[in-house]
Coordinates of N, CA and C in Angstrom, one line a residue:
M1 N -44.7 8.4 -0.7 CA -44.7 9.0 -2.1 C -43.3 9.4 -2.4
P2 N -42.8 9.1 -3.7 CA -41.5 9.5 -4.1 C -41.2 11.0 -3.9
P3 N -42.0 11.9 -4.2 CA -41.7 13.2 -4.1 C -41.4 13.6 -2.6
V4 N -41.9 13.0 -1.7 CA -41.7 13.2 -0.1 C -40.3 12.7 0.2
Q5 N -39.8 11.8 -0.5 CA -38.5 10.9 0.0 C -37.4 11.8 0.2
P6 N -36.9 12.7 -0.7 CA -35.7 13.4 -0.5 C -35.6 14.3 0.7
P7 N -36.7 15.1 1.0 CA -36.5 15.8 2.3 C -36.5 14.9 3.6
R8 N -37.3 13.8 3.4 CA -37.1 12.9 4.5 C -35.8 12.3 4.7
L9 N -35.0 12.1 3.6 CA -33.6 11.7 3.7 C -32.8 12.8 4.3
R10 N -33.0 14.0 3.9 CA -32.1 15.1 4.4 C -32.3 15.4 5.9
W11 N -33.5 15.3 6.4 CA -33.8 15.5 7.8 C -33.1 14.3 8.6
R12 N -33.2 13.0 8.0 CA -32.6 12.0 8.8 C -31.1 12.1 8.8
A13 N -30.6 12.6 7.6 CA -29.0 12.9 7.6 C -28.7 13.9 8.6
V14 N -29.5 15.0 8.8 CA -29.3 16.1 9.7 C -29.3 15.6 11.1
L15 N -30.2 14.7 11.6 CA -30.4 14.0 12.8 C -29.2 13.2 13.1
I16 N -28.7 12.4 12.1 CA -27.6 11.6 12.4 C -26.3 12.5 12.8
V17 N -26.2 13.6 12.0 CA -25.0 14.5 12.2 C -25.2 15.1 13.6
L18 N -26.3 15.6 14.0 CA -26.6 16.3 15.3 C -26.4 15.3 16.5
A19 N -26.7 14.1 16.3 CA -26.6 13.1 17.4 C -25.1 12.7 17.5
G20 N -24.5 12.6 16.4 CA -22.9 12.5 16.5 C -22.2 13.6 17.1
A21 N -22.6 14.7 16.6 CA -21.8 16.0 17.1 C -22.2 16.2 18.6
L22 N -23.3 15.9 19.1 CA -23.6 16.2 20.5 C -23.0 15.0 21.4
T23 N -22.8 13.8 20.8 CA -22.2 12.9 21.5 C -20.6 13.2 21.7
Y24 N -19.9 13.9 20.8 CA -18.5 14.0 20.9 C -18.1 15.4 21.1
W25 N -19.1 16.4 21.5 CA -18.7 17.8 21.4 C -17.8 18.0 22.7
N26 N -18.1 17.2 23.8 CA -17.1 17.4 24.9 C -15.8 16.8 24.9
S27 N -15.4 16.2 23.8 CA -14.2 15.6 23.6 C -13.2 16.7 22.9
L28 N -13.5 17.8 22.6 CA -12.8 18.7 21.8 C -11.5 19.2 22.6
S29 N -11.6 19.2 23.8 CA -10.5 19.7 24.7 C -9.6 18.7 25.2
G30 N -9.9 17.4 24.8 CA -9.0 16.3 25.3 C -7.5 16.5 24.9
P31 N -6.6 16.0 25.6 CA -5.1 16.3 25.4 C -4.7 15.5 24.3
F32 N -3.5 15.8 23.9 CA -2.7 14.7 23.0 C -2.2 13.7 24.0
V33 N -2.2 12.4 23.5 CA -1.8 11.4 24.4 C -1.1 10.4 23.5
F34 N -0.2 9.5 24.2 CA 0.4 8.3 23.5 C 1.0 8.7 22.2
D35 N 0.6 8.0 21.2 CA 1.2 8.3 19.7 C 1.0 9.6 19.1
D36 N 0.3 10.4 19.8 CA 0.0 11.8 19.2 C 1.3 12.5 19.4
R37 N 2.2 12.2 20.2 CA 3.5 12.9 20.2 C 4.2 12.7 18.9
G38 N 4.3 11.4 18.4 CA 4.9 11.1 17.1 C 4.3 11.5 15.9
S39 N 2.9 11.5 16.0 CA 2.1 11.9 15.0 C 1.9 13.3 14.8
I40 N 2.0 14.0 15.8 CA 1.5 15.5 15.8 C 2.6 16.4 16.5
L41 N 2.8 16.2 17.8 CA 3.5 17.2 18.6 C 5.1 17.2 18.0
D42 N 5.7 16.0 17.8 CA 7.1 16.1 17.3 C 7.2 15.9 15.8
N43 N 6.2 16.0 15.1 CA 6.1 15.8 13.7 C 6.3 17.2 12.9
H44 N 7.3 17.5 12.6 CA 7.7 18.9 11.9 C 7.2 18.8 10.5
T45 N 7.0 17.7 9.9 CA 6.5 17.6 8.5 C 5.1 18.2 8.3
I46 N 4.4 18.2 9.4 CA 3.0 18.7 9.2 C 3.0 20.5 9.3
E47 N 4.1 21.0 9.5 CA 4.3 22.5 9.7 C 4.3 23.2 8.3
K48 N 4.6 22.6 7.3 CA 4.6 23.2 5.9 C 3.7 22.4 4.9
L49 N 2.4 22.9 4.8 CA 1.5 22.2 4.2 C 1.8 22.0 2.7
W50 N 2.6 23.1 2.0 CA 2.8 23.0 0.7 C 4.3 22.5 0.4
D51 N 4.9 21.9 1.4 CA 6.3 21.4 1.2 C 6.1 19.8 0.9
P52 N 6.9 19.4 -0.1 CA 6.8 18.0 -0.4 C 7.0 17.0 0.8
S53 N 7.8 17.5 1.9 CA 8.0 16.7 3.0 C 6.6 16.2 3.7
V54 N 5.6 17.0 3.4 CA 4.4 16.6 4.0 C 3.9 15.3 3.7
F55 N 4.4 14.7 2.6 CA 4.0 13.3 2.2 C 5.0 12.3 2.7
S56 N 6.0 12.8 3.4 CA 6.9 11.8 3.9 C 7.1 12.0 5.6
A57 N 6.2 11.5 6.3 CA 6.2 11.6 7.7 C 7.4 10.9 8.3
P58 N 7.9 11.3 9.5 CA 9.1 10.7 10.1 C 8.9 9.2 10.1
H59 N 9.9 8.5 9.9 CA 10.0 7.0 9.9 C 9.7 6.5 11.3
E60 N 9.0 5.2 11.3 CA 8.7 4.7 12.7 C 7.7 5.5 13.5
T61 N 7.0 6.3 12.9 CA 5.8 6.9 13.6 C 4.5 6.4 13.1
P62 N 3.5 6.6 13.7 CA 2.1 6.0 13.2 C 1.6 6.5 11.9
V63 N 2.2 7.8 11.5 CA 1.8 8.3 10.1 C 2.8 8.0 9.1
A64 N 3.8 7.3 9.4 CA 4.7 7.0 8.3 C 4.2 6.1 7.3
G65 N 4.4 6.2 6.1 CA 3.7 5.6 5.0 C 2.2 5.7 4.9
R66 N 1.7 6.8 5.5 CA 0.5 7.1 5.6 C 0.1 8.6 5.2
P67 N 0.6 9.0 4.0 CA 0.7 10.4 3.7 C -0.6 11.1 3.7
V68 N -1.8 10.5 3.3 CA -3.1 11.1 3.5 C -3.4 11.5 4.8
V69 N -3.1 10.8 5.8 CA -3.3 11.2 7.2 C -2.4 12.3 7.7
N70 N -1.2 12.2 7.1 CA -0.2 13.3 7.5 C -0.6 14.7 6.8
V71 N -1.1 14.6 5.7 CA -1.6 15.8 5.0 C -2.8 16.4 5.8
S72 N -3.6 15.5 6.3 CA -4.8 16.0 7.2 C -4.3 16.6 8.4
F73 N -3.4 16.2 9.1 CA -2.8 16.9 10.2 C -2.2 18.1 9.8
A74 N -1.6 18.1 8.7 CA -1.0 19.4 8.2 C -2.0 20.5 8.0
L75 N -3.2 20.1 7.5 CA -4.2 21.0 7.3 C -4.7 21.6 8.7
N76 N -4.7 20.7 9.6 CA -5.2 21.2 11.0 C -4.1 22.1 11.4
Y77 N -2.8 21.8 11.2 CA -1.7 22.8 11.6 C -1.8 24.1 11.0
A78 N -2.2 24.0 9.6 CA -2.3 25.3 9.0 C -3.4 26.1 9.5
L79 N -4.5 25.6 9.9 CA -5.6 26.2 10.5 C -5.5 26.8 12.0
G80 N -4.8 26.1 12.7 CA -4.7 26.3 14.0 C -3.5 26.0 14.8
G81 N -2.4 25.6 14.1 CA -1.2 25.2 14.8 C -1.4 24.0 15.6
R82 N -0.9 23.8 16.9 CA -1.2 22.6 17.5 C -2.2 22.7 18.6
D83 N -3.2 23.6 18.4 CA -4.4 23.7 19.1 C -5.1 22.4 19.0
V84 N -5.4 21.6 20.2 CA -5.8 20.3 20.2 C -7.3 20.3 19.8
R85 N -8.0 21.4 19.9 CA -9.4 21.3 19.6 C -9.6 21.2 18.1
G86 N -8.7 21.7 17.3 CA -8.9 21.6 15.8 C -8.7 20.1 15.4
Y87 N -7.8 19.4 15.9 CA -7.6 18.1 15.7 C -8.7 17.1 16.1
H88 N -9.3 17.5 17.3 CA -10.5 16.8 17.5 C -11.6 17.0 16.7
A89 N -11.8 18.3 16.4 CA -13.0 18.6 15.5 C -12.7 17.9 14.1
G90 N -11.6 17.7 13.6 CA -11.4 17.0 12.4 C -11.7 15.5 12.5
N91 N -11.4 14.8 13.6 CA -11.7 13.4 13.8 C -13.2 13.3 14.0
V92 N -13.9 14.2 14.6 CA -15.4 14.3 14.7 C -16.0 14.4 13.3
A93 N -15.5 15.2 12.5 CA -16.0 15.5 11.1 C -15.9 14.2 10.3
V94 N -14.6 13.6 10.4 CA -14.5 12.3 9.6 C -15.5 11.3 10.1
H95 N -15.7 11.2 11.4 CA -16.7 10.2 12.0 C -18.2 10.5 11.4
L96 N -18.5 11.7 11.4 CA -19.9 11.9 11.0 C -20.0 11.7 9.4
L97 N -19.1 12.0 8.7 CA -19.1 11.6 7.3 C -19.4 10.0 7.0
C98 N -18.5 9.3 7.9 CA -18.6 7.8 7.9 C -20.0 7.4 8.2
A99 N -20.6 8.1 9.3 CA -22.1 7.9 9.6 C -23.0 7.9 8.4
L100 N -22.9 9.1 7.7 CA -23.7 9.4 6.6 C -23.5 8.4 5.5
L101 N -22.3 7.8 5.3 CA -22.1 6.8 4.3 C -22.6 5.4 4.8
V102 N -22.7 5.3 6.0 CA -23.2 4.0 6.5 C -24.8 4.1 6.2
F103 N -25.3 5.3 6.4 CA -26.7 5.5 6.0 C -27.0 5.2 4.7
G104 N -26.2 5.8 3.7 CA -26.4 5.7 2.3 C -26.2 4.2 1.8
I105 N -25.2 3.5 2.3 CA -25.0 2.2 2.0 C -26.1 1.2 2.4
V106 N -26.5 1.3 3.6 CA -27.6 0.3 4.1 C -28.8 0.7 3.4
R107 N -29.2 2.0 3.1 CA -30.3 2.3 2.5 C -30.4 1.7 1.1
R108 N -29.3 2.1 0.4 CA -29.2 1.6 -1.0 C -29.2 0.0 -1.1
T109 N -28.5 -0.6 -0.1 CA -28.6 -2.0 -0.2 C -29.9 -2.7 0.0
L110 N -30.8 -2.0 0.9 CA -32.1 -2.5 1.2 C -33.0 -2.2 -0.1
Q111 N -32.6 -1.2 -0.9 CA -33.3 -0.9 -2.1 C -33.0 -1.6 -3.4
L112 N -32.0 -2.5 -3.2 CA -31.6 -3.3 -4.4 C -32.7 -4.1 -4.7
P113 N -32.9 -4.6 -6.1 CA -33.9 -5.6 -6.5 C -34.1 -6.7 -5.5
A114 N -33.1 -7.2 -5.2 CA -33.3 -8.5 -4.3 C -33.7 -8.2 -3.1
N115 N -33.7 -7.1 -2.6 CA -34.2 -6.8 -1.2 C -35.4 -5.7 -1.1
Q116 N -35.8 -5.1 -2.1 CA -36.9 -4.1 -2.2 C -38.2 -4.7 -1.8
A117 N -38.5 -5.9 -2.4 CA -39.8 -6.5 -2.2 C -40.0 -7.0 -0.7
R118 N -38.9 -7.2 0.0 CA -38.9 -7.7 1.2 C -39.0 -6.6 2.3
F119 N -38.2 -5.5 2.1 CA -38.2 -4.5 3.1 C -39.1 -3.1 2.7
G120 N -39.1 -2.9 1.3 CA -39.9 -1.7 0.9 C -39.5 -0.5 1.6
R121 N -40.4 0.4 1.9 CA -40.1 1.8 2.4 C -39.5 1.7 3.8
A122 N -39.7 0.5 4.5 CA -39.1 0.3 5.8 C -37.5 0.4 5.7
G123 N -37.0 0.2 4.4 CA -35.5 0.1 4.4 C -34.9 1.4 4.7
V124 N -35.6 2.5 4.6 CA -35.1 3.9 4.9 C -35.0 4.0 6.4
D125 N -36.1 3.4 7.1 CA -36.0 3.5 8.5 C -34.9 2.6 9.2
M126 N -34.8 1.5 8.6 CA -33.7 0.6 9.0 C -32.2 1.2 8.9
A127 N -32.1 1.9 7.7 CA -30.8 2.4 7.5 C -30.6 3.6 8.4
F128 N -31.6 4.3 8.6 CA -31.5 5.5 9.6 C -31.2 4.9 11.0
A129 N -31.8 4.0 11.4 CA -31.5 3.4 12.7 C -30.1 2.8 12.8
A130 N -29.7 2.2 11.8 CA -28.3 1.6 11.8 C -27.3 2.7 12.0
A131 N -27.4 3.6 11.1 CA -26.5 4.8 11.0 C -26.5 5.4 12.4
L132 N -27.6 5.7 13.0 CA -27.8 6.5 14.1 C -27.0 5.8 15.3
I133 N -27.3 4.5 15.3 CA -26.6 3.5 16.4 C -25.1 3.6 16.1
W134 N -24.8 3.5 14.9 CA -23.4 3.6 14.6 C -22.7 4.8 15.0
A135 N -23.4 5.9 14.8 CA -22.8 7.2 15.1 C -22.5 7.5 16.5
V136 N -23.3 6.9 17.4 CA -23.2 7.3 19.0 C -22.7 6.0 19.6
H137 N -22.5 4.9 19.0 CA -22.0 3.7 19.8 C -20.7 3.9 20.4
P138 N -20.5 3.6 21.7 CA -19.3 3.8 22.5 C -18.1 3.0 21.9
L139 N -18.4 2.0 21.2 CA -17.1 1.3 20.5 C -16.4 2.1 19.6
N140 N -17.0 3.2 19.0 CA -16.2 4.0 18.0 C -15.5 5.1 18.9
S141 N -15.7 5.2 20.2 CA -15.2 6.4 20.9 C -13.7 6.5 20.9
E142 N -13.0 5.4 20.8 CA -11.5 5.5 20.8 C -11.1 6.0 19.5
V143 N -11.6 5.6 18.3 CA -11.2 6.2 17.1 C -11.5 7.6 16.9
V144 N -12.5 8.0 17.5 CA -12.8 9.5 17.4 C -11.9 10.4 18.5
N145 N -11.8 9.8 19.7 CA -11.3 10.7 20.7 C -9.6 10.7 20.6
Y146 N -9.2 9.5 20.2 CA -7.6 9.4 20.2 C -7.1 9.9 18.7
L147 N -6.5 10.9 18.9 CA -6.2 11.7 17.6 C -5.4 11.0 16.5
T148 N -4.5 10.1 16.9 CA -3.7 9.3 16.0 C -4.5 8.3 15.4
Q149 N -5.7 7.9 15.9 CA -6.6 7.0 15.3 C -7.2 7.5 14.1
R150 N -6.8 8.8 13.6 CA -7.4 9.2 12.3 C -7.0 8.4 11.3
T151 N -5.8 7.7 11.4 CA -5.4 6.7 10.5 C -6.5 5.6 10.2
E152 N -7.2 5.2 11.3 CA -8.3 4.2 11.1 C -9.5 4.9 10.5
S153 N -10.0 6.1 11.1 CA -11.2 6.8 10.7 C -11.1 7.1 9.2
L154 N -10.0 7.8 8.8 CA -9.9 8.2 7.5 C -9.9 7.0 6.6
M155 N -9.2 5.8 7.0 CA -9.2 4.6 6.1 C -10.8 4.3 6.0
A156 N -11.5 4.2 7.2 CA -12.8 3.8 7.1 C -13.6 4.7 6.1
L157 N -13.3 6.0 6.2 CA -14.1 6.9 5.3 C -14.0 6.5 3.9
F158 N -12.7 6.1 3.5 CA -12.6 5.8 1.9 C -13.0 4.5 1.8
Y159 N -13.0 3.5 2.8 CA -13.5 2.2 2.7 C -14.9 2.2 2.3
L160 N -15.6 3.1 3.1 CA -17.1 3.1 3.0 C -17.6 4.0 1.7
L161 N -16.6 4.8 1.3 CA -16.8 5.6 0.0 C -16.8 4.6 -1.2
V162 N -15.7 3.6 -1.2 CA -15.6 2.7 -2.3 C -16.8 2.0 -2.3
L163 N -17.3 1.5 -1.2 CA -18.5 0.6 -1.1 C -19.7 1.3 -1.8
Y164 N -19.9 2.7 -1.3 CA -21.0 3.5 -1.6 C -21.0 3.7 -3.2
A165 N -19.8 4.1 -3.6 CA -19.6 4.5 -5.1 C -19.9 3.1 -5.9
G166 N -19.4 2.0 -5.4 CA -19.7 0.8 -6.2 C -21.2 0.3 -6.1
I167 N -21.9 0.7 -5.2 CA -23.3 0.4 -5.2 C -24.0 1.2 -6.2
R168 N -23.7 2.6 -6.2 CA -24.2 3.6 -7.1 C -23.8 3.1 -8.5
A169 N -22.7 2.7 -8.9 CA -22.4 2.3 -10.2 C -23.1 1.2 -10.7
I170 N -23.5 0.1 -9.9 CA -24.2 -1.0 -10.2 C -25.7 -0.7 -10.3
D171 N -26.2 0.4 -10.0 CA -27.6 0.8 -10.1 C -27.9 0.7 -11.6
K172 N -29.0 0.1 -12.0 CA -29.4 -0.1 -13.3 C -30.0 1.2 -14.0
R173 N -30.4 2.2 -12.9 CA -30.7 3.5 -13.5 C -29.5 4.4 -13.9
V174 N -28.3 4.0 -13.5 CA -27.1 4.7 -13.8 C -26.5 4.1 -14.8
A175 N -26.1 4.9 -16.0 CA -25.4 4.2 -17.1 C -24.3 5.2 -17.7
G176 N -23.6 4.6 -18.6 CA -22.6 5.4 -19.3 C -21.6 6.2 -18.6
R177 N -21.5 7.5 -18.6 CA -20.5 8.3 -18.1 C -20.7 8.3 -16.6
R178 N -21.9 8.3 -16.1 CA -22.2 8.4 -14.8 C -21.8 7.2 -14.0
R179 N -21.9 6.1 -14.6 CA -21.5 4.7 -14.1 C -20.0 4.8 -14.0
L180 N -19.3 5.2 -15.1 CA -17.9 5.4 -15.1 C -17.3 6.3 -14.0
G181 N -18.2 7.4 -13.8 CA -17.8 8.3 -12.7 C -17.8 7.8 -11.5
W182 N -18.8 7.0 -11.1 CA -18.9 6.3 -9.8 C -17.8 5.4 -9.6
E183 N -17.5 4.6 -10.7 CA -16.5 3.7 -10.4 C -15.1 4.3 -10.4
A184 N -14.9 5.5 -10.9 CA -13.7 6.2 -10.8 C -13.5 6.8 -9.3
I185 N -14.6 7.1 -8.8 CA -14.7 7.6 -7.4 C -14.3 6.5 -6.6
A186 N -14.8 5.3 -6.8 CA -14.4 4.1 -5.9 C -12.9 3.7 -6.1
V187 N -12.4 3.9 -7.3 CA -11.1 3.5 -7.4 C -10.1 4.5 -6.8
V188 N -10.4 5.7 -7.0 CA -9.6 6.8 -6.4 C -9.8 6.8 -4.8
S189 N -10.9 6.4 -4.3 CA -11.0 6.3 -2.9 C -10.3 5.1 -2.4
S190 N -10.3 4.1 -3.2 CA -9.5 2.8 -2.8 C -8.0 3.2 -2.6
A191 N -7.4 3.9 -3.6 CA -6.0 4.3 -3.6 C -5.7 5.2 -2.3
L192 N -6.7 6.2 -2.1 CA -6.4 7.1 -1.0 C -6.5 6.5 0.3
G193 N -7.4 5.5 0.5 CA -7.5 4.4 1.6 C -6.3 3.7 1.9
M194 N -5.6 3.3 0.8 CA -4.4 2.4 0.8 C -3.2 3.3 1.5
A195 N -3.5 4.7 1.3 CA -2.4 5.6 1.8 C -2.8 6.1 3.1
C196 N -3.8 5.5 3.7 CA -4.2 5.8 5.1 C -3.8 4.8 6.2
K197 N -4.2 3.5 5.8 CA -3.8 2.3 6.7 C -3.9 1.0 5.9
E198 N -3.1 0.2 6.4 CA -3.0 -1.3 5.6 C -4.3 -2.0 5.7
S199 N -5.2 -1.7 6.5 CA -6.5 -2.4 6.6 C -7.3 -2.3 5.3
M200 N -7.0 -1.1 4.6 CA -7.7 -0.9 3.4 C -7.5 -2.1 2.3
A201 N -6.5 -2.9 2.5 CA -6.1 -3.9 1.5 C -7.4 -5.0 1.2
T202 N -8.2 -5.0 2.1 CA -9.4 -6.0 1.9 C -10.5 -5.5 1.1
V203 N -10.5 -4.1 0.7 CA -11.7 -3.5 0.1 C -12.0 -4.1 -1.3
P204 N -11.0 -4.6 -2.2 CA -11.4 -5.1 -3.4 C -12.2 -6.4 -3.3
L205 N -11.6 -7.1 -2.4 CA -12.5 -8.4 -2.1 C -13.9 -8.2 -1.6
V206 N -14.0 -7.3 -0.7 CA -15.3 -7.0 -0.1 C -16.2 -6.5 -1.0
I207 N -15.7 -5.8 -2.0 CA -16.7 -5.4 -3.1 C -17.1 -6.5 -4.0
L208 N -16.2 -7.4 -4.2 CA -16.6 -8.7 -5.1 C -17.6 -9.5 -4.2
L209 N -17.3 -9.6 -3.0 CA -18.2 -10.4 -2.0 C -19.6 -9.8 -2.0
Y210 N -19.6 -8.4 -1.8 CA -20.9 -7.7 -1.7 C -21.7 -8.0 -3.0
D211 N -21.0 -7.9 -4.2 CA -21.7 -8.0 -5.4 C -22.2 -9.5 -5.5
R212 N -21.5 -10.5 -5.1 CA -22.0 -11.8 -5.1 C -23.2 -12.0 -4.3
V213 N -23.3 -11.4 -3.0 CA -24.3 -11.6 -2.1 C -25.6 -10.9 -2.5
F214 N -25.4 -9.6 -2.8 CA -26.5 -8.8 -3.1 C -27.1 -8.5 -4.6
V215 N -26.1 -8.7 -5.4 CA -26.4 -8.3 -6.9 C -26.4 -9.5 -7.8
F216 N -25.4 -10.3 -7.8 CA -25.3 -11.4 -8.8 C -25.6 -12.7 -8.1
D217 N -25.9 -13.7 -9.0 CA -26.3 -15.0 -8.5 C -25.0 -16.0 -8.5
S218 N -23.9 -15.5 -9.0 CA -22.8 -16.3 -8.9 C -21.5 -15.5 -9.0
L219 N -20.3 -15.9 -8.5 CA -19.1 -15.1 -8.7 C -18.7 -15.1 -10.3
R220 N -18.9 -16.1 -10.9 CA -18.5 -16.1 -12.3 C -19.3 -14.9 -13.1
R221 N -20.5 -14.8 -12.7 CA -21.3 -13.7 -13.4 C -20.8 -12.4 -13.0
A222 N -20.6 -12.2 -11.7 CA -20.0 -10.9 -11.2 C -18.6 -10.6 -11.9
L223 N -17.7 -11.4 -12.0 CA -16.4 -11.4 -12.7 C -16.7 -11.0 -14.1
R224 N -17.6 -11.8 -14.7 CA -17.8 -11.5 -16.1 C -18.2 -10.1 -16.4
D225 N -19.2 -9.6 -15.5 CA -19.7 -8.2 -15.7 C -19.0 -7.0 -15.3
R226 N -18.2 -7.2 -14.3 CA -17.5 -6.2 -13.6 C -16.1 -6.3 -13.5
W227 N -15.4 -7.2 -14.3 CA -14.0 -7.3 -14.2 C -13.2 -6.2 -14.3
P228 N -13.5 -5.3 -15.3 CA -12.6 -4.1 -15.2 C -12.5 -3.2 -14.0
F229 N -13.7 -3.2 -13.3 CA -13.9 -2.5 -12.2 C -13.0 -3.2 -10.9
Y230 N -13.1 -4.4 -10.9 CA -12.5 -5.2 -9.9 C -11.0 -5.2 -10.2
T231 N -10.6 -5.1 -11.4 CA -9.2 -5.1 -11.7 C -8.5 -3.7 -11.3
A232 N -9.3 -2.6 -11.6 CA -8.8 -1.3 -11.3 C -8.8 -1.2 -9.7
L233 N -9.7 -1.7 -9.0 CA -9.7 -1.7 -7.6 C -8.3 -2.6 -7.0
A234 N -8.2 -3.7 -7.7 CA -6.9 -4.6 -7.3 C -5.7 -3.8 -7.5
A235 N -5.7 -3.1 -8.5 CA -4.4 -2.3 -8.9 C -4.0 -1.4 -7.9
T236 N -4.9 -1.0 -6.9 CA -4.6 -0.1 -5.8 C -3.8 -0.7 -4.9
W237 N -3.8 -2.0 -5.0 CA -2.8 -2.6 -4.0 C -1.4 -2.2 -4.1
L238 N -1.0 -1.8 -5.3 CA 0.3 -1.3 -5.7 C 0.6 0.0 -4.8
V239 N -0.4 0.8 -4.5 CA -0.2 2.0 -3.9 C 0.1 1.6 -2.3
L240 N -0.5 0.5 -1.8 CA -0.3 0.0 -0.5 C 1.2 -0.6 -0.5
A241 N 1.5 -1.3 -1.4 CA 2.8 -2.0 -1.5 C 3.9 -0.9 -1.5
A242 N 3.7 0.2 -2.3 CA 4.6 1.4 -2.3 C 4.8 2.0 -0.9
M243 N 3.7 2.2 -0.3 CA 3.7 2.8 1.0 C 4.5 2.0 2.0
M244 N 4.2 0.6 2.0 CA 4.9 -0.3 3.0 C 6.4 -0.4 2.7
W245 N 6.8 -0.3 1.3 CA 8.1 -0.5 1.1 C 8.9 0.9 1.4
T246 N 8.4 2.0 1.3 CA 9.1 3.2 1.4 C 9.1 3.7 2.8
A247 N 8.2 3.2 3.5 CA 8.1 3.7 5.1 C 7.6 2.5 5.9
P248 N 8.3 1.5 6.2 CA 7.9 0.5 7.0 C 8.0 0.9 8.4
R249 N 7.2 0.4 9.2 CA 6.9 0.9 10.7 C 7.2 -0.4 11.7
T250 N 8.5 -0.8 11.8 CA 8.6 -2.0 12.5 C 8.6 -1.7 14.1
L251 N 8.8 -0.4 14.4 CA 8.7 -0.1 15.9 C 7.7 0.7 16.3
S252 N 6.7 1.1 15.5 CA 5.6 1.9 15.9 C 4.7 1.4 16.9
A253 N 4.6 0.0 16.9 CA 3.6 -0.6 17.8 C 4.1 -0.4 19.3
G254 N 5.4 0.1 19.5 CA 5.7 0.2 20.7 C 5.8 1.6 21.2
F255 N 5.3 2.6 20.4 CA 5.2 3.9 20.9 C 4.3 4.2 22.1
A256 N 3.1 3.6 22.0 CA 2.3 3.9 23.1 C 2.8 3.4 24.5
A257 N 3.5 2.2 24.5 CA 4.1 1.8 25.8 C 5.3 2.6 26.1
H258 N 6.0 3.1 25.1 CA 7.2 3.9 25.5 C 6.8 5.3 26.0
D259 N 5.7 5.9 25.4 CA 5.3 7.2 26.0 C 4.6 6.9 27.2
A260 N 3.9 5.9 27.6 CA 3.4 5.7 28.9 C 4.5 5.6 30.0

């Protein structure tokens, strides 16, 4: 029954977080390795959170041209210096937020009109299972345990948030300012993701393909109905272009080999 659904969702979300936290709790004392030297140990821009230099990480480091990630490391430094546990806790927290977004995305996708008749209430169970598996799957261990890979996990967080907000905005029960609000969240998240890692470049196209597969019966109709939203998302490519122009990393791929 609908009144029972919200607490069921809350408990499932709590279980996802607990499972992920228990999986990674023993990683908090892991040492800095490989590119962590350039990203954290030798990165003096993270030592002054309120200084404009925090947006300009040293060139040819993994966080060059990725100011959102550099600011996140600066937050860690402000809270605990270079105590490795705080950085690991940050990575785990980002991973758990991603898992919750996976839960929300899958659940709402299976509740769309095109899928609801087929999956019904089982959609919640399927979304819970998908998010739980994703939260504890060993394929994600590198992006959680390797601190510099926060570039990947933060990008993934904003990527998933774009998708989730885009789904919320297309919900027929959401209209007016609320719809615009969700679309604004998606666009801002896209811009922030572009300032985390270049892989974010695909998100405007993925949103369009998602709409075509799950919402609209043709690309033409999707473009006709949501072209302002798609245009705003595509405009965030300018953020990525600016990051790549001002802080290219032609040598950063060799950091790990050099440190080894």
